Coordinates of C-alpha atoms in Angstrom, one line a residue:
X97 CA 38.8 -22.2 -9.6
X98 CA 37.7 -25.8 -9.6
X99 CA 35.2 -27.4 -12.0
X100 CA 32.6 -27.8 -9.2
X101 CA 32.9 -24.2 -8.2
X102 CA 32.5 -23.0 -11.9
X103 CA 29.5 -25.1 -12.4
X104 CA 27.9 -23.7 -9.0
X105 CA 28.6 -20.2 -10.3
X106 CA 26.7 -21.1 -13.7
X107 CA 23.7 -22.1 -11.6
X108 CA 23.8 -19.1 -9.6
X109 CA 24.0 -17.0 -12.7
X110 CA 21.1 -19.0 -14.3
X111 CA 19.2 -18.4 -11.2
X112 CA 19.6 -14.6 -11.3
X113 CA 19.1 -14.4 -15.2
X114 CA 15.6 -16.3 -14.7
X115 CA 14.4 -14.1 -11.8
X116 CA 14.9 -11.0 -13.9
X117 CA 13.4 -12.2 -17.1
X118 CA 10.3 -14.0 -15.8
X119 CA 8.3 -10.7 -15.6
X120 CA 7.8 -9.3 -19.0
X121 CA 7.4 -5.5 -20.0
X122 CA 4.4 -3.6 -19.0
X123 CA 4.0 -4.9 -15.4
X124 CA 4.2 -2.9 -12.2
X125 CA 5.0 -4.4 -8.8
X126 CA 2.6 -6.7 -7.1
X127 CA 0.1 -5.3 -4.6
X128 CA 1.8 -7.1 -1.7
X129 CA 5.2 -5.6 -2.7
X130 CA 3.9 -2.0 -2.2
X131 CA 3.0 -2.8 1.3
X132 CA 6.2 -4.3 2.5
X133 CA 8.2 -1.7 0.8
X134 CA 6.0 1.1 2.7
X135 CA 6.9 -0.5 6.0
X136 CA 10.3 1.0 5.8
X137 CA 8.7 4.2 6.3
X138 CA 7.3 3.0 9.7
X139 CA 10.0 1.4 11.7
X140 CA 8.7 -0.8 14.3
X141 CA 9.5 -4.4 16.1
X142 CA 6.4 -5.8 14.4
X143 CA 3.4 -5.2 11.9
X144 CA -0.2 -6.7 11.7
X145 CA 0.8 -8.7 8.6
X146 CA 4.4 -9.7 9.3
X147 CA 7.4 -9.5 11.8
X148 CA 10.0 -6.8 11.2
X149 CA 12.4 -8.5 9.0
X150 CA 11.0 -7.5 5.6
X151 CA 11.0 -3.8 6.7
X152 CA 14.6 -4.0 7.3
X153 CA 15.1 -5.3 3.8
X154 CA 12.7 -2.6 2.4
X155 CA 14.8 0.1 4.3
X156 CA 17.9 -1.1 2.3
X157 CA 15.9 -0.9 -0.9
X158 CA 14.7 2.6 0.1
X159 CA 18.5 3.5 0.3
X160 CA 18.7 2.6 -3.2
X161 CA 15.9 4.9 -4.4
X162 CA 13.4 2.2 -4.4
X163 CA 14.7 1.0 -7.8
X164 CA 12.9 -2.0 -9.1
X165 CA 16.2 -3.9 -9.9
X166 CA 16.9 -3.7 -5.9
X167 CA 13.2 -4.8 -5.2
X168 CA 13.9 -8.0 -7.2
X169 CA 17.3 -8.4 -6.0
X170 CA 16.6 -9.6 -2.5
X171 CA 14.1 -12.4 -3.2
X172 CA 16.6 -13.4 -5.9
X173 CA 19.6 -13.6 -3.7
X174 CA 17.6 -15.3 -0.9
X175 CA 16.7 -17.8 -3.7
X176 CA 20.4 -18.1 -4.8
X177 CA 21.3 -18.8 -1.1
X178 CA 18.8 -21.5 -0.9
X179 CA 20.3 -23.1 -3.9
X180 CA 23.6 -22.8 -2.7
X181 CA 22.8 -24.3 0.7
X182 CA 21.2 -27.3 -1.0
X183 CA 24.3 -27.9 -3.1
X184 CA 26.3 -27.7 0.2
X185 CA 24.0 -30.4 1.9
X186 CA 24.7 -32.6 -0.9
X187 CA 28.3 -32.1 -0.4
X188 CA 28.1 -32.8 3.2
X189 CA 26.3 -36.2 2.4
X190 CA 29.3 -37.0 0.1
X191 CA 27.3 -36.8 -3.1
X192 CA 29.3 -36.3 -6.1
X193 CA 29.1 -33.4 -8.8
X194 CA 26.2 -35.0 -10.6
X195 CA 24.3 -35.2 -7.3
X196 CA 25.1 -31.5 -6.7
X197 CA 23.9 -30.6 -10.3
X198 CA 20.8 -32.5 -9.9
X199 CA 19.9 -30.8 -6.6
X200 CA 20.6 -27.7 -7.9
X201 CA 18.4 -28.2 -11.1
X202 CA 15.6 -29.3 -8.9
X203 CA 15.8 -25.9 -6.9
X204 CA 16.3 -23.8 -10.0
X205 CA 13.4 -25.3 -12.2
X206 CA 10.6 -25.4 -9.6
X207 CA 8.1 -23.3 -7.7
X208 CA 10.8 -21.6 -6.1
X209 CA 11.3 -19.5 -9.3
X210 CA 7.9 -18.1 -8.8
X211 CA 8.2 -17.5 -5.1
X212 CA 11.5 -15.6 -5.6
X213 CA 9.6 -13.5 -8.1
X214 CA 8.1 -11.0 -5.7
X215 CA 9.3 -9.1 -2.8
X216 CA 7.7 -10.9 0.1
X217 CA 8.6 -12.7 3.3
X218 CA 8.3 -16.2 1.3
X219 CA 11.8 -16.3 -0.1
X220 CA 13.5 -15.7 3.1
X221 CA 11.1 -18.1 4.8
X222 CA 12.4 -20.9 2.5
X223 CA 15.9 -19.8 3.1
X224 CA 15.6 -19.8 6.8
X225 CA 14.0 -23.4 6.7
X226 CA 16.9 -24.7 4.6
X227 CA 19.6 -22.9 6.6
X228 CA 18.2 -24.5 9.8
X229 CA 18.1 -28.0 8.3
X230 CA 21.7 -27.3 7.3
X231 CA 22.8 -26.5 10.6
X232 CA 21.2 -29.8 12.1
X233 CA 22.8 -31.7 9.3
X234 CA 26.2 -30.3 9.9
X235 CA 25.6 -30.7 13.9
X236 CA 24.7 -34.4 13.5
X237 CA 27.5 -35.0 11.1
X238 CA 30.3 -33.4 13.0
X239 CA 28.9 -33.3 16.7
X240 CA 29.9 -29.7 16.9
X241 CA 27.8 -27.6 19.3
X242 CA 28.5 -24.4 17.4
X243 CA 26.1 -25.3 14.7
X244 CA 23.3 -25.7 17.4
X245 CA 23.8 -22.0 18.4
X246 CA 23.8 -21.1 14.4
X247 CA 20.7 -23.0 14.2
X248 CA 19.0 -20.9 17.1
X249 CA 20.3 -17.5 15.3
X250 CA 18.7 -19.0 11.9
X251 CA 15.5 -19.8 13.6
X252 CA 15.3 -16.3 15.4
X253 CA 15.7 -14.6 11.9
X254 CA 13.1 -16.8 10.3
X255 CA 10.9 -16.0 13.0
X256 CA 11.5 -12.4 12.7
X257 CA 10.7 -12.7 9.1
X258 CA 7.6 -14.9 9.2
X259 CA 5.9 -17.0 12.0
X260 CA 5.4 -20.0 9.7
X261 CA 8.9 -21.3 11.0
X262 CA 7.2 -22.2 14.3
X263 CA 5.5 -25.2 12.2
X264 CA 9.2 -26.4 11.5
X265 CA 9.8 -26.3 15.1
X266 CA 6.7 -28.0 16.2
X267 CA 7.5 -30.8 13.6
X268 CA 11.1 -31.1 14.8
X269 CA 10.5 -32.0 18.5
X270 CA 8.8 -35.4 17.9
X271 CA 11.2 -35.8 15.0
X272 CA 14.2 -35.6 17.0
X273 CA 12.7 -38.0 19.7
X274 CA 11.9 -40.6 17.1
X275 CA 14.6 -40.1 14.5
X276 CA 17.3 -38.9 16.9
X277 CA 20.0 -39.1 17.9
X278 CA 17.9 -37.7 20.6
X279 CA 20.8 -37.9 23.3
X280 CA 23.0 -35.6 20.9
X281 CA 20.2 -32.9 21.1
X282 CA 19.2 -33.2 24.8
X283 CA 22.1 -31.5 26.3
X284 CA 23.0 -28.1 27.9
X285 CA 24.0 -26.5 24.7
X286 CA 20.6 -27.1 23.2
X287 CA 19.1 -25.4 26.1
X288 CA 21.5 -22.4 25.9
X289 CA 20.7 -22.1 22.2
X290 CA 17.1 -22.2 22.8
X291 CA 17.5 -19.4 25.5
X292 CA 19.6 -17.5 23.0
X293 CA 16.8 -17.7 20.2
X294 CA 14.2 -16.6 22.7
X295 CA 16.3 -13.4 23.4
X296 CA 16.7 -12.5 20.0
X297 CA 12.9 -12.7 19.2
X298 CA 11.9 -11.0 22.5
X299 CA 11.5 -7.6 21.1
X300 CA 8.9 -8.9 18.6
X301 CA 7.1 -10.8 21.4
X302 CA 7.0 -7.6 23.5
X303 CA 5.6 -5.8 20.5
X304 CA 2.9 -8.4 20.0
X305 CA 1.9 -8.2 23.8
X306 CA 1.8 -4.3 23.8
X307 CA -0.3 -4.4 20.7
X308 CA -2.8 -7.0 22.0
X309 CA -1.3 -9.9 19.8
X310 CA -2.6 -8.8 16.4
X311 CA -1.2 -11.9 15.0
X312 CA -4.0 -13.8 16.5
X313 CA -6.5 -11.6 14.9
X314 CA -4.7 -11.7 11.5
X315 CA -4.7 -15.5 11.6
X316 CA -8.5 -15.8 12.6
X317 CA -9.2 -13.6 9.6
X318 CA -6.9 -15.6 7.4
X319 CA -8.3 -18.8 8.4
X320 CA -12.1 -17.4 7.8
X321 CA -11.4 -16.1 4.5
X322 CA -8.9 -18.5 3.1
X323 CA -7.5 -21.4 5.1
X324 CA -11.0 -23.0 5.8
X325 CA -11.6 -23.5 2.2
X326 CA -8.2 -25.2 1.7
X327 CA -8.9 -29.0 1.2
X328 CA -6.2 -31.5 2.2
X329 CA -6.5 -33.0 -1.4
X330 CA -5.6 -29.6 -2.8
X331 CA -2.6 -29.2 -0.5
X332 CA -1.2 -32.6 -1.4
X333 CA -1.8 -31.9 -5.3
X334 CA -0.1 -28.6 -5.0
X335 CA 3.0 -30.5 -3.6
X336 CA 3.2 -32.6 -6.6
X337 CA 2.8 -29.7 -9.0
X338 CA 5.5 -27.6 -7.2
X339 CA 8.2 -30.2 -7.9
X340 CA 6.8 -32.1 -10.9
X341 CA 10.2 -32.5 -12.5
X342 CA 12.0 -33.8 -9.5
X343 CA 9.0 -35.4 -7.9
X344 CA 11.1 -38.8 -8.1
X345 CA 13.5 -37.6 -5.6
X346 CA 11.2 -37.5 -2.7
X347 CA 10.4 -41.1 -2.4
X348 CA 14.0 -41.7 -3.0
X349 CA 14.9 -39.6 -0.1
X350 CA 12.4 -41.1 2.3
X351 CA 13.5 -44.5 1.4
X352 CA 17.1 -43.7 1.7
X353 CA 16.8 -43.0 5.4
X354 CA 16.0 -46.5 6.1
X355 CA 17.9 -48.6 3.3
X356 CA 21.1 -46.6 2.9
X357 CA 23.2 -47.0 6.1
X358 CA 25.0 -43.8 5.9
X359 CA 21.6 -41.9 5.9
X360 CA 20.2 -43.5 8.8
X361 CA 21.5 -41.0 11.6
X362 CA 19.3 -38.4 9.8
X363 CA 16.0 -40.1 10.0
X364 CA 14.8 -37.0 12.0
X365 CA 14.7 -35.1 8.5
X366 CA 12.0 -37.7 7.5
X367 CA 9.9 -37.4 10.7
X368 CA 10.2 -33.6 10.5
X369 CA 8.6 -33.7 7.0
X370 CA 6.0 -36.0 8.2
X371 CA 4.9 -34.1 11.4
X372 CA 5.2 -30.7 9.7
X373 CA 3.1 -32.0 6.8
X374 CA 0.4 -33.3 9.1
X375 CA 0.2 -30.0 11.0
X376 CA -0.5 -28.3 7.9
X377 CA -3.1 -30.8 6.7
X378 CA -4.8 -30.4 9.9
X379 CA -4.8 -26.7 10.0
X380 CA -5.7 -26.4 6.4
X381 CA -2.5 -24.8 5.6
X382 CA -1.7 -23.2 2.0
X383 CA 0.4 -25.5 -0.1
X384 CA 3.3 -23.1 -0.5
X385 CA 3.7 -22.8 3.3
X386 CA 5.5 -26.2 3.3
X387 CA 8.1 -25.3 0.5
X388 CA 10.8 -24.9 3.0
X389 CA 10.5 -28.7 3.9
X390 CA 11.8 -29.7 0.3
X391 CA 15.3 -28.5 -0.3
X392 CA 16.9 -30.9 2.3
X393 CA 14.7 -33.7 0.7
X394 CA 16.0 -32.9 -2.7
X395 CA 19.6 -33.1 -1.1
X396 CA 19.0 -36.4 0.2
X397 CA 17.2 -37.8 -2.7
X398 CA 19.9 -36.5 -5.2
X399 CA 22.8 -38.0 -3.3
X400 CA 21.2 -41.4 -3.2
X401 CA 20.1 -41.4 -6.8
X402 CA 23.8 -40.6 -7.7
X403 CA 24.9 -43.6 -5.5
X404 CA 22.3 -45.8 -7.1
X405 CA 23.2 -44.8 -10.5
X406 CA 27.1 -45.0 -10.1
X407 CA 27.6 -47.7 -12.9
X408 CA 27.9 -47.5 -16.4
X409 CA 24.3 -48.0 -17.5
X410 CA 23.1 -45.5 -14.8
X411 CA 25.6 -42.9 -15.8
X412 CA 24.6 -43.0 -19.4
X413 CA 20.8 -43.7 -19.3
X414 CA 19.4 -42.5 -15.9
X415 CA 21.4 -39.6 -15.1
X416 CA 21.0 -37.7 -18.4
X417 CA 17.2 -38.5 -18.0
X418 CA 17.1 -37.1 -14.5
X419 CA 18.4 -33.8 -15.7
X420 CA 16.4 -33.6 -18.9
X421 CA 13.0 -34.3 -17.5
X422 CA 12.9 -31.3 -15.0
X423 CA 14.1 -29.1 -18.0
X424 CA 11.6 -30.3 -20.4
X425 CA 8.7 -30.2 -18.0
X426 CA 9.6 -26.8 -17.0
X427 CA 9.0 -25.3 -20.6
X428 CA 5.1 -25.8 -20.5
X429 CA 5.2 -24.8 -16.6
X430 CA 7.1 -21.6 -17.5
X431 CA 4.5 -20.7 -20.2
X432 CA 1.6 -20.5 -17.8
X433 CA 3.1 -19.7 -14.4
X434 CA 5.0 -16.6 -15.2
X435 CA 4.1 -13.1 -16.6
X436 CA 6.9 -13.4 -19.2
X437 CA 5.3 -11.5 -21.7
X438 CA 3.5 -8.1 -21.9
X439 CA 0.0 -8.4 -20.4
X440 CA -1.8 -7.7 -23.8
X441 CA 0.0 -10.6 -25.5
X442 CA -0.8 -13.1 -22.6
X443 CA -4.5 -12.0 -22.8
X444 CA -4.7 -12.7 -26.4
X445 CA -3.7 -16.2 -25.8
X446 CA -5.9 -16.7 -22.6
X447 CA -7.2 -20.2 -23.5
X448 CA -3.9 -21.4 -22.3
X449 CA -4.8 -20.2 -18.7
X450 CA -8.6 -21.2 -19.1
X451 CA -7.7 -24.8 -19.3
X452 CA -6.0 -24.9 -16.1
X453 CA -8.8 -22.8 -14.3
X454 CA -6.3 -20.0 -13.8
X455 CA -8.6 -17.2 -15.0
X456 CA -11.1 -17.5 -12.2
X457 CA -10.4 -14.9 -9.4
X458 CA -11.6 -14.6 -5.9
X459 CA -14.8 -13.2 -7.1
X460 CA -15.7 -16.3 -8.8
X461 CA -15.7 -14.6 -12.1
X462 CA -13.6 -15.5 -15.2
X463 CA -11.1 -12.8 -16.3
X464 CA -8.6 -12.2 -19.1
X465 CA -5.5 -12.6 -16.9
X466 CA -4.7 -14.9 -13.8
X467 CA -5.3 -12.9 -10.7
X468 CA -1.7 -12.7 -9.6
X469 CA -0.7 -11.1 -13.1
X470 CA -3.7 -8.6 -12.9
X471 CA -2.4 -7.6 -9.4
X472 CA 0.7 -6.1 -11.1
X473 CA -1.2 -3.6 -13.4
X474 CA -2.8 -0.4 -13.0
X475 CA -1.0 0.8 -9.9
X476 CA 1.3 3.5 -11.9
X477 CA -1.7 4.7 -13.6
X478 CA -3.6 5.0 -9.9
X479 CA -0.4 6.7 -8.5
X480 CA -0.2 9.3 -11.4
X481 CA -4.1 10.1 -11.3
X482 CA -4.1 10.5 -7.6
X483 CA -1.3 12.9 -7.7
X484 CA -3.2 15.1 -10.5
X485 CA -6.2 15.1 -7.9
X486 CA -3.9 16.0 -5.1
X487 CA -2.4 19.0 -7.2
X488 CA -6.0 20.1 -8.1
X489 CA -6.7 20.3 -4.3
X490 CA -4.3 23.4 -4.1
X491 CA -1.9 24.3 -1.3
X492 CA -4.0 23.0 1.5
X493 CA -4.0 20.0 3.8
X494 CA -5.0 17.0 1.8
X495 CA -5.4 13.6 3.1
X496 CA -5.5 10.4 1.0
X497 CA -7.8 7.4 1.9
X498 CA -7.7 4.3 0.0
X499 CA -9.8 0.9 0.2
X500 CA -6.8 -1.4 0.4
X501 CA -3.2 -1.6 1.1
X502 CA -2.3 -2.0 -2.5
X503 CA -3.7 1.2 -3.3
X504 CA -2.1 3.1 -0.5
X505 CA 1.4 1.3 -1.0
X506 CA 1.4 2.2 -4.6
X507 CA 0.4 5.8 -4.2
X508 CA 3.1 6.3 -1.7
X509 CA 5.6 4.3 -3.7
X510 CA 5.4 6.3 -6.9
X511 CA 4.8 9.7 -5.3
X512 CA 7.4 9.5 -2.5
X513 CA 9.5 12.5 -3.9
X514 CA 6.6 14.8 -3.9
X515 CA 5.2 14.4 -0.5
X516 CA 2.0 12.5 -1.1
X517 CA 1.4 10.2 1.3
X518 CA -1.9 7.8 1.3
X519 CA -3.6 5.9 4.3
X520 CA -6.0 3.0 4.5
X521 CA -8.1 1.3 6.9
X522 CA -6.8 -2.0 5.8
X523 CA -3.7 -4.1 6.8
X524 CA -0.9 -2.1 8.9
X525 CA -2.0 1.3 7.4
X526 CA -4.9 1.0 10.0
X527 CA -2.1 1.7 12.8
X528 CA -0.4 4.5 10.9
X529 CA -3.1 7.2 11.1
X530 CA -2.0 10.5 12.5
X531 CA -3.3 12.4 15.5
X532 CA -6.9 13.5 14.6
X533 CA -7.2 16.8 12.5
X534 CA -9.6 18.0 10.1
X535 CA -8.0 18.1 6.7
X536 CA -9.2 20.7 4.1
X537 CA -9.4 18.2 1.4
X538 CA -9.7 14.4 1.4
X539 CA -8.9 12.3 -1.8
X540 CA -10.9 9.1 -1.4
X541 CA -9.7 5.9 -3.5
X542 CA -12.6 3.4 -3.9
X543 CA -12.5 0.1 -5.4
X544 CA -14.9 -0.4 -8.4
X545 CA -17.0 -2.8 -6.5
X546 CA -17.8 -0.1 -4.0
X547 CA -21.1 1.6 -3.9
X548 CA -21.5 5.2 -4.0
X549 CA -23.4 5.1 -0.6
X550 CA -19.9 4.5 0.9
X551 CA -19.3 8.1 0.0
X552 CA -22.1 9.3 2.3
X553 CA -19.7 10.2 5.2
X554 CA -17.7 12.3 3.0
X555 CA -20.6 14.0 1.5
X556 CA -21.8 14.8 5.2
X557 CA -18.4 16.1 6.2
X558 CA -17.6 18.3 3.1
X559 CA -19.4 20.6 0.9
X560 CA -18.1 19.3 -2.3
X561 CA -17.5 15.5 -3.4
X562 CA -16.6 15.1 -7.0
X563 CA -15.2 12.2 -9.1
X564 CA -11.7 13.0 -10.5
X565 CA -10.6 9.9 -12.5
X566 CA -10.6 6.2 -12.3
X567 CA -8.2 3.4 -13.5
X568 CA -9.0 2.4 -17.0
X569 CA -6.4 -0.3 -17.7
X570 CA -9.0 -3.2 -18.6
X571 CA -6.5 -6.0 -17.4
X572 CA -5.8 -4.6 -14.1
X573 CA -7.4 -5.9 -10.9
X574 CA -8.0 -2.3 -10.2
X575 CA -9.7 -1.5 -13.3
X576 CA -12.5 0.9 -12.5
X577 CA -11.0 2.1 -9.2
X578 CA -12.4 5.5 -8.7
X579 CA -10.6 8.7 -7.3
X580 CA -12.9 11.4 -5.6
X581 CA -11.8 14.8 -4.1
X582 CA -13.9 15.9 -1.0
X583 CA -13.3 19.6 -0.2
X584 CA -14.8 22.3 1.8
X585 CA -15.1 20.9 5.3
X586 CA -18.6 21.4 7.2
X587 CA -18.3 18.7 9.8
X588 CA -15.5 16.6 11.4
X589 CA -14.6 13.3 9.7
X590 CA -12.9 11.9 12.5
X591 CA -15.8 10.1 14.3
X592 CA -16.2 8.2 11.2
X593 CA -12.5 7.6 11.0
X594 CA -12.5 6.4 14.5
X595 CA -15.3 3.9 13.8
X596 CA -13.5 2.6 10.7
X597 CA -10.3 2.3 12.4
X598 CA -11.8 0.3 15.4
X599 CA -13.7 -2.0 13.0
X600 CA -10.9 -2.6 11.0
X601 CA -8.4 -3.4 13.9
X602 CA -7.6 -6.8 15.2

């Protein structure tokens, strides 16, 4: 094994190691992870929240018994693949070993570590963008049309994972015209590859059509609740914070396309970055949507930096600094960006988060932990107490209705072996209701902010509605969530369910 391969293996090992230690003891999975894992139980070519790719990965996790190790393995391996492809892009650009290490450091000690912490579509989204750029890089370098077909497959897989990759495609079209070489792309193989990509994503497009394009409603809701409040200045500020340690590589990359002759044929990567960024600024996109733009820029910046410092003073002064700065800056970032200690210990030192405004949640109030950390607490407790209520209902048909997808997903994740299954009027669960029937009992899981008036439909349909328990973890976002048991049916509950399903649907 050569020295370069050995060092790459060390980076891969470091990536895996960090991904498995950044979440300390005492945390459950994140609320979003429970939803994606539950999709494995409802195979389809699409979902309200995402395309089907994550459900396929969730099916593999399910085969492992839903072990947490495997839940965390897949986003970690996608992150590793992104690191390896960035390394390979530097190699294609004829960067030396130092350039490869600098690029790998930029991937390893950046916001990607946070993204790859959770079982969500974002890790593979970044990988698919990076892989698509890699294919284009190889195509321009070698003029081999097979890379265009591989790019089509990568785009299709990225599309089936998250529709976000469409913004990359929209930015690439004018980038190819401006940055070229346009003649290389405007050929029959490009058309054939586009047709092949369309064929691969056609089942998901058909699913969207048959379900009246729920993605449109999902985007409208997302825009109204979140995106409309994203300011362009916040978006740009986040881009700097995401890659603070290697931020110097990006201006180097942008300049290299014009000043460094070997990189001039690759100007489409500069224009792709510009046009896609402008799209996100116009549409008020969240900062992390654009993370897939950066690995290729890190590769170009690192390769040119290595070329610029290829003298004695550069090797002994600037190169060590370029490696040390990301590592040193990462230490304080690590202490606030990751739940690396037990929640009680982090809460005891909450001033660290308060200084950066991380304790203010969506409700506008100050809390004891950042919201993302609190979203990884209380789920096991909720699932266990729901199971106790379910057992108390006796050997009769019992339905579990929860307020949000996190509650339903957690109940199902922790109780899959006992046959307990929860539903919700939220997200994909809205489409997973069974045919109408009148259950003998209904367990109702209500958020702590809900009023008791919301229990009126259950009180009208059942003779008895009693509070069984509640979540008591003071640091959990679900703290105070209540578990009710409604029993003794006296009237049909399905007219109420039907109204809720219609109201919650997109």
